[in-house]
Amino acid sequence: MGPRLFLILCFAGLGAAALVAVIAGVWLITSALPDGGTELRDIVIVYGGGIACLLVAVIAVLWGYLDHALAQPLSAVVRGIQTVVYANPEHRIEVGESHELGGLPAAVNDLVRKLSQARNTVEDAVARATQSLEQQKNQLAVILQDLSEGVIVCNLNHNILLYNSRALQLLHIAGDIGLDRSLFTFMTRQPILHCLGRLSSRVAEGRHADHPEGLMASFVGASCDGRYILDSRMSLILDPDGTATGYVLTFDDDTEELAALGLRDRLLREATEGLRAPVANLSAAAEILGANPSMDASQQSQFKHVILSESRFLANRLERLSAHYRDIITGHWPMSDIYSGNLFNHVARRLKEQRNVTIVMTGLPQWLHGDSYTLVELLNRMILKVSDLTGATSFDLEALRGDRHVYVDVAWQGPAIPSAALTAWLADRLDEALGGLSLREVLERHRTDIWSLADGGERARLRLPLPQAKRAAAPAEVHRLPPRPEFYDFELLARRQDTGELGTRPLRAITYVVFDTETTGLEPEGGDEMVAIAGVRIVNGRILTGESFERIVDPRRPIPPASIRFHGITDETVRDKPPIQVVLPQFRAFVGNAVLVAHNAAFDLKFLKLKEAECGVEFSMPVLDTLLLSAFLHDYTGKHGLDVVAGRFGIEVHGRHTALGDALAAAGVFLKMIDVLEARGVSTLDEALAAGNAMVETRAKLAGA
Amino acid sequence: MAKSILVVEDEPNIVLSLQFLMKKAGFEVRVARDGEEALAAVEERAPDLMLLDVMIPKRDGYDVCQTVRANPAWAGIYIIMLTAKGREVDREKGIALGANDYVTKPFSTRDLTEKVKQLLDHPA
């Protein structure tokens, strides 16, 4: 309803009410008058009529004025604003002189002016930004054109945003790619999705910060028809918030391949021309010897010498050729360092999508060197075939570090796979990508082979040796950090632990949770708090890497730089993370009925114990300390820091001074210790606890002395 | 009685040498030309030692080795694998599948004879 109509209705109502009031008054008075008072009645009627007319007139005039001075200008203001907003930003509101809107029209005009100014500013800014963006894009395009590598930039929907002509050349595309088209029109999908998945999880877990390749990963890409295999790298593009918005693909020029071709040419020449002479000498000598049986002994021995020395020469030459040849066929294949945990995660995820096959990751993760995508395919197919053949649905995946290789072992309940079956499976091809590479070729590229062995207890495994990682060991700085001081607390560790039946069980048959905490400092009772806690489960002598617990905890206090130096967790890291009251009950649930194990356990346990009441949980299970057990086993030395003990047992530590890294290292150490403990006659939980307690007493005495 | 050797090899030229060498060293020699023949020969009469080439027709050397090792009655047969595959990982696979030794071609005839003699005369 417009203001004018509203005003008319109001005033019409007012007029009607006044008329009714006057008529009702006149009627009441006249009906109350005594009969015969006709004169008086006439007076009242006339008077009433007069008042009614006057009232109606006053109301009409009032309406007329308000309509003119308020309602009409108000409508004009509304129309004016509409014009500004929808039609002409430069329009100004026009209202007559005689209105009662006060400063409203002027204020609205001011507003309109400001709005228009702001709009102009924004438009200018946008225009300028667009221009500079266009410039930058052009510069980028020029730079891209000059690159000897193919470059394609995509968003996360895999639409192509930018590319250079080298990319077209390498993909053998005539004409244009066309922006916004899907990358998968030109390149095989799986390797790209796989690589993107690897990078995304690296970023999601914050590992890109200290990963040697940062936001980049190498992979083997291919054109859609599989004819062109490309040595490719992917780099994620992050926005300022750290969220991925797209990626850059670069594929290498062929220099490496050309170099390999050159080498191959030389080898072929050596193999053909270079071998002619010795073969000629050999066959001549053999023919002469055969044709002249009556030759005298000294001459015979000369010819025999020729045969012997030439065949030795040929053997050596062959050895050299085959070594070079192996380098050629495998050297060009792009590979990167892969963390076995990530590789297995991909395998597990794919299998879960395909079929009801469970993967249990066990053992300590290792770094290895290979092409992640083809390895995932290989393992995936092998596991499906084994499952088909043996009916097994649960597989253990473990990476073991050997002298020359990292072994990837797939273990299951059931018989081993006959060598002939394995050989047949390896003829399978990766159909969708990479030019129909066969599984055998994937093995060849990794310079390896695969075989199956029966283990004890009706179990069997597939063993796949893979190259060790090329990356250097962890930065030296971390190793220079001093170990946490040993921590003793009689109340905690040396108390009689009532273990009941569990205490008599063999160490190997017990379920453990090996855990570690990172803290703001070394004084649990002086206000220091946990900032991270992690645990990993050991069941039946296997470390279940897939079932680990890892949480950052908000300590609700500032984190001192002195402790950040160790664990790298800052105030920023813990923001939005749950407090200990949330995390500790989760950890308690994770532990379940397991026995706790930690290195320098009293320290970590103290932090748990101090929070028990507050968090409504209790940690009353038996606790083993790998530091004390180390002191028991290796009493000839006083060095029992985690790094030293891990080194002593040949355990490689990844992610030292992260709660999970340290927990995994302690778990590896603990498993090795069980063997040695058994050899020393310590085979049950009670015996292991007693051995540890004895160490607490001696060491506390030493410390007290 | 002379110890018996089964040479499993499809290349006649090397069979000639192997046969000659082993006979000269005083062993009884039988020859099988492929994997199936080899297993049939073992079935017929278990040899003391097999010189087993990896790349043979029908069932390959790894397969034969694994099959022999799967039968506890044949646990005492020594197996030396002969192959043109010279990588460390191939050697490891051979040993893992139950071979006692692994010899890469080309090899020195004297070394091979030594190895065989050592295994058969002084079993570990």
XYZ file of N, CA, C and O in Angstrom, chain B residues 2-107:
424
model
N 77.707 -93.993 -7.390
C 77.953 -92.603 -7.795
C 76.729 -91.741 -7.511
O 75.596 -92.204 -7.665
N 76.968 -90.509 -7.086
C 75.874 -89.571 -6.862
C 75.289 -89.192 -8.216
O 76.010 -89.116 -9.211
N 73.971 -88.919 -8.233
C 73.354 -88.646 -9.530
C 72.981 -87.167 -9.662
O 72.603 -86.520 -8.688
N 73.126 -86.684 -10.876
C 72.840 -85.277 -11.160
C 71.816 -85.188 -12.280
O 71.922 -85.921 -13.275
N 70.823 -84.317 -12.100
C 69.854 -84.079 -13.161
C 70.126 -82.693 -13.752
O 70.036 -81.687 -13.059
N 70.490 -82.675 -15.032
C 70.724 -81.402 -15.711
C 69.425 -80.994 -16.401
O 68.924 -81.728 -17.251
N 68.853 -79.860 -16.003
C 67.608 -79.406 -16.631
C 67.944 -78.179 -17.462
O 68.213 -77.110 -16.928
N 67.964 -78.357 -18.762
C 68.485 -77.309 -19.641
C 68.017 -77.601 -21.066
O 68.051 -78.752 -21.498
N 67.549 -76.568 -21.791
C 67.034 -76.828 -23.131
C 68.037 -76.451 -24.214
O 67.780 -76.658 -25.390
N 69.163 -75.906 -23.826
C 70.149 -75.457 -24.809
C 71.193 -76.564 -25.022
O 72.030 -76.778 -24.158
N 71.162 -77.267 -26.186
C 72.028 -78.448 -26.354
C 73.512 -78.130 -26.177
O 74.244 -78.941 -25.639
N 73.912 -76.935 -26.620
C 75.342 -76.617 -26.558
C 75.883 -76.586 -25.142
O 77.003 -76.995 -24.879
N 75.070 -76.099 -24.229
C 75.556 -76.053 -22.857
C 75.323 -77.399 -22.164
O 76.101 -77.795 -21.305
N 74.288 -78.125 -22.623
C 74.048 -79.462 -22.071
C 75.291 -80.327 -22.309
O 75.744 -81.053 -21.417
N 75.825 -80.197 -23.511
C 77.027 -80.961 -23.878
C 78.140 -80.757 -22.847
O 78.700 -81.700 -22.299
N 78.415 -79.480 -22.582
C 79.497 -79.173 -21.641
C 79.171 -79.660 -20.241
O 80.009 -80.245 -19.555
N 77.939 -79.381 -19.796
C 77.565 -79.753 -18.425
C 77.667 -81.265 -18.230
O 78.215 -81.746 -17.238
N 77.157 -81.988 -19.248
C 77.175 -83.442 -19.184
C 78.617 -83.943 -19.084
O 78.950 -84.768 -18.233
N 79.441 -83.403 -19.931
C 80.853 -83.798 -19.977
C 81.528 -83.537 -18.622
O 82.179 -84.409 -18.050
N 81.313 -82.301 -18.118
C 81.958 -81.906 -16.863
C 81.550 -82.817 -15.704
O 82.385 -83.282 -14.924
N 80.250 -83.064 -15.610
C 79.741 -83.810 -14.463
C 80.151 -85.284 -14.526
O 80.483 -85.897 -13.522
N 80.139 -85.824 -15.756
C 80.561 -87.224 -15.909
C 82.023 -87.360 -15.540
O 82.429 -88.294 -14.847
N 82.786 -86.367 -15.989
C 84.222 -86.403 -15.738
C 84.495 -86.326 -14.233
O 85.448 -86.914 -13.720
N 83.637 -85.599 -13.536
C 83.815 -85.470 -12.089
C 83.323 -86.729 -11.366
O 83.361 -86.806 -10.138
N 82.801 -87.700 -12.123
C 82.456 -88.977 -11.522
C 81.003 -89.111 -11.109
O 80.653 -89.975 -10.308
N 80.141 -88.248 -11.619
C 78.733 -88.346 -11.261
C 77.940 -89.022 -12.363
O 78.340 -89.023 -13.532
N 76.785 -89.587 -11.954
C 75.873 -90.145 -12.940
C 74.977 -89.001 -13.415
O 74.450 -88.251 -12.611
N 74.819 -88.822 -14.740
C 74.115 -87.643 -15.262
C 72.878 -88.032 -16.066
O 72.935 -88.912 -16.925
N 71.737 -87.394 -15.736
C 70.554 -87.494 -16.585
C 70.232 -86.096 -17.080
O 70.576 -85.109 -16.438
N 69.531 -85.985 -18.222
C 69.220 -84.663 -18.782
C 67.716 -84.538 -19.009
O 67.071 -85.471 -19.488
N 67.151 -83.400 -18.631
C 65.750 -83.098 -18.949
C 65.724 -81.798 -19.737
O 66.490 -80.887 -19.456
N 64.827 -81.736 -20.756
C 64.859 -80.581 -21.677
C 63.840 -79.509 -21.316
O 63.852 -78.424 -21.869
N 62.910 -79.816 -20.449
C 61.956 -78.775 -20.034
C 61.461 -79.084 -18.620
O 61.827 -80.109 -18.028
N 60.597 -78.227 -18.102
C 60.153 -78.334 -16.718
C 59.384 -79.611 -16.426
O 59.593 -80.257 -15.399
N 58.526 -79.978 -17.352
C 57.709 -81.179 -17.125
C 58.569 -82.436 -17.123
O 58.418 -83.315 -16.277
N 59.493 -82.507 -18.096
C 60.410 -83.633 -18.178
C 61.225 -83.735 -16.895
O 61.452 -84.822 -16.366
N 61.630 -82.556 -16.377
C 62.450 -82.522 -15.173
C 61.696 -83.128 -14.004
O 62.230 -83.988 -13.282
N 60.436 -82.705 -13.827
C 59.656 -83.207 -12.698
C 59.379 -84.704 -12.848
O 59.404 -85.457 -11.875
N 59.163 -85.153 -14.106
C 58.939 -86.574 -14.349
C 60.193 -87.365 -13.975
O 60.112 -88.439 -13.361
N 61.348 -86.803 -14.316
C 62.617 -87.478 -14.013
C 62.823 -87.579 -12.505
O 63.295 -88.595 -11.995
N 62.473 -86.509 -11.776
C 62.619 -86.518 -10.324
C 61.665 -87.552 -9.720
O 62.023 -88.304 -8.811
N 60.458 -87.586 -10.257
C 59.428 -88.523 -9.820
C 59.944 -89.964 -9.965
O 59.814 -90.786 -9.063
N 60.542 -90.217 -11.102
C 61.031 -91.550 -11.424
C 62.125 -91.963 -10.445
O 62.082 -93.021 -9.850
N 63.080 -91.079 -10.257
C 64.151 -91.367 -9.296
C 64.771 -90.028 -8.885
O 65.252 -89.275 -9.741
N 64.702 -89.749 -7.598
C 65.190 -88.446 -7.140
C 66.702 -88.365 -7.290
O 67.407 -89.266 -6.850
N 67.218 -87.305 -7.945
C 68.667 -87.147 -8.067
C 69.231 -86.581 -6.755
O 68.475 -86.156 -5.893
N 70.559 -86.575 -6.634
C 71.163 -85.943 -5.471
C 71.251 -84.433 -5.671
O 71.215 -83.673 -4.712
N 71.380 -84.050 -6.934
C 71.531 -82.612 -7.213
C 70.921 -82.274 -8.568
O 70.959 -83.096 -9.490
N 70.325 -81.077 -8.648
C 69.793 -80.618 -9.936
C 70.552 -79.381 -10.380
O 70.739 -78.459 -9.587
N 70.980 -79.377 -11.641
C 71.467 -78.138 -12.249
C 70.286 -77.616 -13.057
O 69.911 -78.205 -14.076
N 69.661 -76.543 -12.565
C 68.344 -76.162 -13.066
C 68.395 -74.793 -13.727
O 68.655 -73.789 -13.073
N 68.166 -74.784 -15.027
C 68.117 -73.490 -15.722
C 66.765 -72.825 -15.453
O 65.751 -73.505 -15.322
N 66.768 -71.487 -15.353
C 65.515 -70.785 -15.055
C 64.623 -70.707 -16.290
O 63.425 -70.957 -16.230
N 65.224 -70.342 -17.426
C 64.425 -70.112 -18.631
C 64.291 -71.393 -19.451
O 65.004 -71.577 -20.427
N 63.406 -72.300 -19.028
C 63.184 -73.530 -19.790
C 61.717 -73.596 -20.198
O 60.876 -72.940 -19.586
N 61.391 -74.350 -21.252
C 60.008 -74.377 -21.739
C 59.055 -75.050 -20.748
O 59.480 -75.746 -19.837
N 57.784 -74.859 -20.998
C 56.665 -75.437 -20.247
C 56.593 -74.915 -18.815
O 55.894 -73.962 -18.567
N 57.298 -75.510 -17.879
C 57.281 -74.953 -16.520
C 58.670 -74.396 -16.238
O 59.651 -75.107 -16.399
N 58.733 -73.125 -15.827
C 60.060 -72.517 -15.706
C 60.799 -73.027 -14.458
O 60.251 -73.762 -13.637
N 62.072 -72.638 -14.373
C 62.930 -73.163 -13.318
C 62.427 -72.849 -11.923
O 62.507 -73.677 -11.010
N 61.878 -71.626 -11.738
C 61.351 -71.252 -10.426
C 60.222 -72.215 -10.034
O 60.127 -72.671 -8.900
N 59.374 -72.485 -11.016
C 58.224 -73.359 -10.811
C 58.692 -74.756 -10.405
O 58.205 -75.341 -9.425
N 59.679 -75.284 -11.144
C 60.196 -76.621 -10.859
C 60.797 -76.642 -9.454
O 60.526 -77.542 -8.654
N 61.576 -75.622 -9.148
C 62.248 -75.540 -7.850
C 61.207 -75.556 -6.720
O 61.318 -76.311 -5.750
N 60.178 -74.705 -6.884
C 59.133 -74.602 -5.861
C 58.403 -75.946 -5.699
O 58.116 -76.373 -4.584
N 58.146 -76.616 -6.827
C 57.416 -77.889 -6.785
C 58.244 -78.959 -6.070
O 57.722 -79.728 -5.269
N 59.538 -78.982 -6.393
C 60.411 -79.966 -5.744
C 60.437 -79.706 -4.244
O 60.315 -80.614 -3.420
N 60.562 -78.429 -3.858
C 60.675 -78.078 -2.447
C 59.364 -78.326 -1.682
O 59.373 -78.458 -0.472
N 58.247 -78.374 -2.421
C 56.954 -78.570 -1.750
C 56.783 -80.018 -1.288
O 55.925 -80.306 -0.464
N 57.601 -80.913 -1.821
C 57.496 -82.333 -1.445
C 58.582 -82.676 -0.429
O 59.765 -82.677 -0.753
N 58.191 -82.983 0.822
C 59.186 -83.241 1.871
C 60.108 -84.413 1.509
O 61.265 -84.440 1.930
N 59.594 -85.363 0.678
C 60.417 -86.518 0.309
C 61.628 -86.078 -0.500
O 62.634 -86.791 -0.570
N 61.534 -84.922 -1.130
C 62.622 -84.446 -1.995
C 63.464 -83.366 -1.315
O 64.219 -82.642 -1.960
N 63.308 -83.247 -0.017
C 63.990 -82.150 0.685
C 65.504 -82.269 0.568
O 66.220 -81.279 0.626
N 65.991 -83.518 0.358
C 67.437 -83.709 0.333
C 68.092 -83.395 -1.004
O 69.310 -83.430 -1.133
N 67.289 -83.078 -2.015
C 67.866 -82.785 -3.339
C 68.503 -81.393 -3.320
O 67.861 -80.420 -2.941
N 69.778 -81.311 -3.698
C 70.404 -79.989 -3.834
C 70.010 -79.377 -5.169
O 69.930 -80.092 -6.176
N 69.744 -78.082 -5.142
C 69.384 -77.426 -6.402
C 70.324 -76.253 -6.649
O 70.455 -75.365 -5.811
N 71.006 -76.296 -7.796
C 71.795 -75.125 -8.212
C 71.100 -74.537 -9.436
O 70.883 -75.234 -10.427
N 70.713 -73.270 -9.329
C 70.036 -72.642 -10.471
C 71.059 -72.006 -11.390
O 72.014 -71.378 -10.941
N 70.817 -72.172 -12.694
C 71.685 -71.571 -13.704
C 70.835 -70.587 -14.485
O 69.731 -70.921 -14.886
N 71.321 -69.392 -14.678
C 70.481 -68.464 -15.424
C 71.259 -67.323 -16.051
O 72.347 -66.974 -15.606
N 70.665 -66.769 -17.103
C 71.248 -65.603 -17.748
C 70.780 -64.324 -17.076
O 71.191 -63.240 -17.428
N 69.880 -64.443 -16.095
C 69.422 -63.248 -15.381
C 70.407 -62.953 -14.265
O 70.549 -63.751 -13.343
N 71.054 -61.818 -14.361
C 72.159 -61.591 -13.427
C 71.883 -60.605 -12.313
O 72.797 -60.169 -11.635
N 70.598 -60.234 -12.102
C 70.354 -59.213 -11.079
C 70.356 -59.833 -9.682
O 70.030 -61.000 -9.506
N 70.664 -58.988 -8.723
C 70.671 -59.429 -7.327
C 69.304 -59.998 -6.943
O 69.196 -61.010 -6.267
N 68.244 -59.340 -7.437
C 66.908 -59.734 -7.023
C 66.533 -61.115 -7.585
O 65.799 -61.874 -6.969
N 67.096 -61.461 -8.774
C 66.818 -62.784 -9.336
C 67.452 -63.870 -8.475
O 66.855 -64.904 -8.212
N 68.680 -63.583 -8.054
C 69.395 -64.507 -7.191
C 68.585 -64.721 -5.903
O 68.378 -65.842 -5.457
N 68.078 -63.593 -5.363
C 67.344 -63.668 -4.119
C 66.064 -64.490 -4.275
O 65.695 -65.255 -3.388
N 65.402 -64.303 -5.416
C 64.177 -65.057 -5.668
C 64.485 -66.551 -5.718
O 63.770 -67.363 -5.124
N 65.575 -66.916 -6.426
C 65.962 -68.320 -6.532
C 66.205 -68.936 -5.163
O 65.676 -70.005 -4.840
N 66.987 -68.224 -4.356
C 67.305 -68.736 -3.016
C 66.021 -68.815 -2.179
O 65.785 -69.777 -1.449
N 65.158 -67.776 -2.313
C 63.921 -67.747 -1.529
C 63.030 -68.930 -1.881
O 62.348 -69.478 -1.027
N 63.033 -69.325 -3.150
C 62.161 -70.429 -3.555
C 62.793 -71.790 -3.283
O 62.226 -72.819 -3.623
N 63.977 -71.793 -2.708
C 64.517 -73.053 -2.216
C 65.786 -73.541 -2.884
O 66.244 -74.645 -2.606
N 66.386 -72.743 -3.795
C 67.632 -73.172 -4.421
C 68.759 -73.095 -3.396
O 68.751 -72.235 -2.528
N 69.755 -74.023 -3.522
C 70.895 -73.967 -2.613
C 71.934 -72.995 -3.110
O 72.674 -72.415 -2.340
N 71.992 -72.822 -4.425
C 72.922 -71.845 -4.974
C 72.386 -71.329 -6.305
O 71.445 -71.902 -6.853
N 73.006 -70.280 -6.799
C 72.494 -69.610 -7.975
C 73.693 -69.151 -8.785
O 74.520 -68.391 -8.287
N 73.807 -69.647 -10.009
C 74.983 -69.338 -10.822
C 74.554 -68.590 -12.086
O 73.633 -69.019 -12.773
N 75.199 -67.451 -12.326
C 74.839 -66.630 -13.475
C 75.692 -66.993 -14.690
O 76.895 -67.171 -14.578
N 75.047 -67.122 -15.857
C 75.767 -67.378 -17.105
C 76.340 -66.067 -17.623
O 75.656 -65.059 -17.564
N 77.529 -66.033 -18.189
C 78.437 -67.183 -18.320
C 79.156 -67.476 -17.001
O 79.347 -66.574 -16.209
N 79.524 -68.722 -16.836
C 80.180 -69.089 -15.577
C 81.475 -69.847 -15.880
O 81.673 -70.349 -16.985
